[in-house]
Short mmCIF file of C-alpha atoms in Angstrom, two decimals:
data_model
loop_
_atom_site.label_atom_id
_atom_site.label_comp_id
_atom_site.label_asym_id
_atom_site.label_seq_id
_atom_site.Cartn_x
_atom_site.Cartn_y
_atom_site.Cartn_z
CA ASP H 15 -57.57 30.13 1.55
CA TYR H 16 -58.42 31.59 -1.84
CA ALA H 17 -58.50 35.23 -0.75
CA HIS H 18 -55.11 34.88 0.92
CA ILE H 19 -53.65 33.51 -2.31
CA LEU H 20 -55.16 36.42 -4.26
CA ASN H 21 -53.61 38.90 -1.83
CA LEU H 22 -50.19 37.22 -2.08
CA GLN H 23 -50.38 37.07 -5.88
CA GLY H 24 -51.26 40.77 -5.89
CA GLU H 25 -48.11 41.49 -3.89
CA LEU H 26 -46.09 39.54 -6.45
CA TYR H 27 -47.68 41.49 -9.30
CA VAL H 28 -46.75 44.77 -7.60
CA GLN H 29 -43.13 43.64 -7.53
CA MET H 30 -43.41 42.82 -11.23
CA ASN H 31 -44.96 46.26 -12.01
CA ARG H 32 -48.16 44.57 -13.16
CA TYR H 33 -50.30 47.12 -11.40
CA PRO H 34 -53.69 46.57 -13.08
CA GLU H 35 -53.59 42.87 -12.25
CA ALA H 36 -52.48 43.58 -8.67
CA GLU H 37 -55.29 46.07 -8.19
CA ALA H 38 -57.91 43.59 -9.36
CA LEU H 39 -56.57 40.90 -7.03
CA PHE H 40 -56.45 43.18 -3.98
CA LYS H 41 -60.02 44.30 -4.66
CA LYS H 42 -61.22 40.71 -5.06
CA ALA H 43 -59.44 39.61 -1.87
CA SER H 44 -60.93 42.58 0.01
CA ASP H 45 -64.40 41.69 -1.23
CA ILE H 46 -64.05 38.07 -0.14
CA TYR H 47 -62.64 39.01 3.27
CA SER H 48 -65.34 41.59 3.93
CA LYS H 49 -68.09 39.08 3.16
CA LYS H 50 -66.45 36.25 5.08
CA PHE H 51 -65.11 38.09 8.15
CA GLY H 52 -66.36 41.67 8.09
CA PHE H 53 -64.58 44.98 7.72
CA GLU H 54 -62.68 44.86 11.00
CA HIS H 55 -60.81 41.62 10.32
CA PRO H 56 -57.00 41.79 9.95
CA SER H 57 -57.10 39.99 6.60
CA TYR H 58 -59.45 42.62 5.19
CA ALA H 59 -57.15 45.32 6.56
CA SER H 60 -54.15 43.65 4.91
CA ALA H 61 -55.79 43.59 1.47
CA GLN H 62 -56.89 47.23 1.87
CA TYR H 63 -53.40 48.23 2.98
CA ASN H 64 -51.92 46.52 -0.08
CA LEU H 65 -54.41 48.30 -2.36
CA GLY H 66 -53.62 51.67 -0.79
CA THR H 67 -49.90 51.04 -1.05
CA LEU H 68 -50.32 50.15 -4.72
CA TYR H 69 -52.10 53.45 -5.36
CA ARG H 70 -49.39 55.32 -3.45
CA ILE H 71 -46.66 53.66 -5.55
CA GLN H 72 -48.48 54.84 -8.66
CA GLY H 73 -48.70 58.39 -7.32
CA LYS H 74 -52.48 58.17 -6.82
CA ILE H 75 -52.37 59.78 -3.40
CA ASN H 76 -56.06 60.74 -3.20
CA GLU H 77 -57.13 57.21 -4.17
CA ALA H 78 -54.66 55.69 -1.71
CA ALA H 79 -56.23 57.46 1.25
CA VAL H 80 -59.50 55.51 1.10
CA PRO H 81 -58.16 51.94 1.39
CA LEU H 82 -55.38 53.01 3.76
CA ASN H 83 -57.96 54.52 6.09
CA LYS H 84 -60.07 51.35 5.85
CA ALA H 85 -57.00 49.36 6.85
CA LEU H 86 -56.78 51.34 10.09
CA VAL H 87 -60.30 50.47 11.25
#
């Protein structure tokens, strides 16, 4: 589905060091997943994990904690 493609494209952008684009895609995928499945769905958790990992890669540790914690729910 569309959100899955956004999440995968975000992962690709992380590998290409295109962090702003990756962040936008992970946020969009998270938004779609939360509306479609709710906050406890594995797909939502995956997008949140990817967003948190992106922040961690960038050294944004405080920002990373929020989506990483959401991924654990």
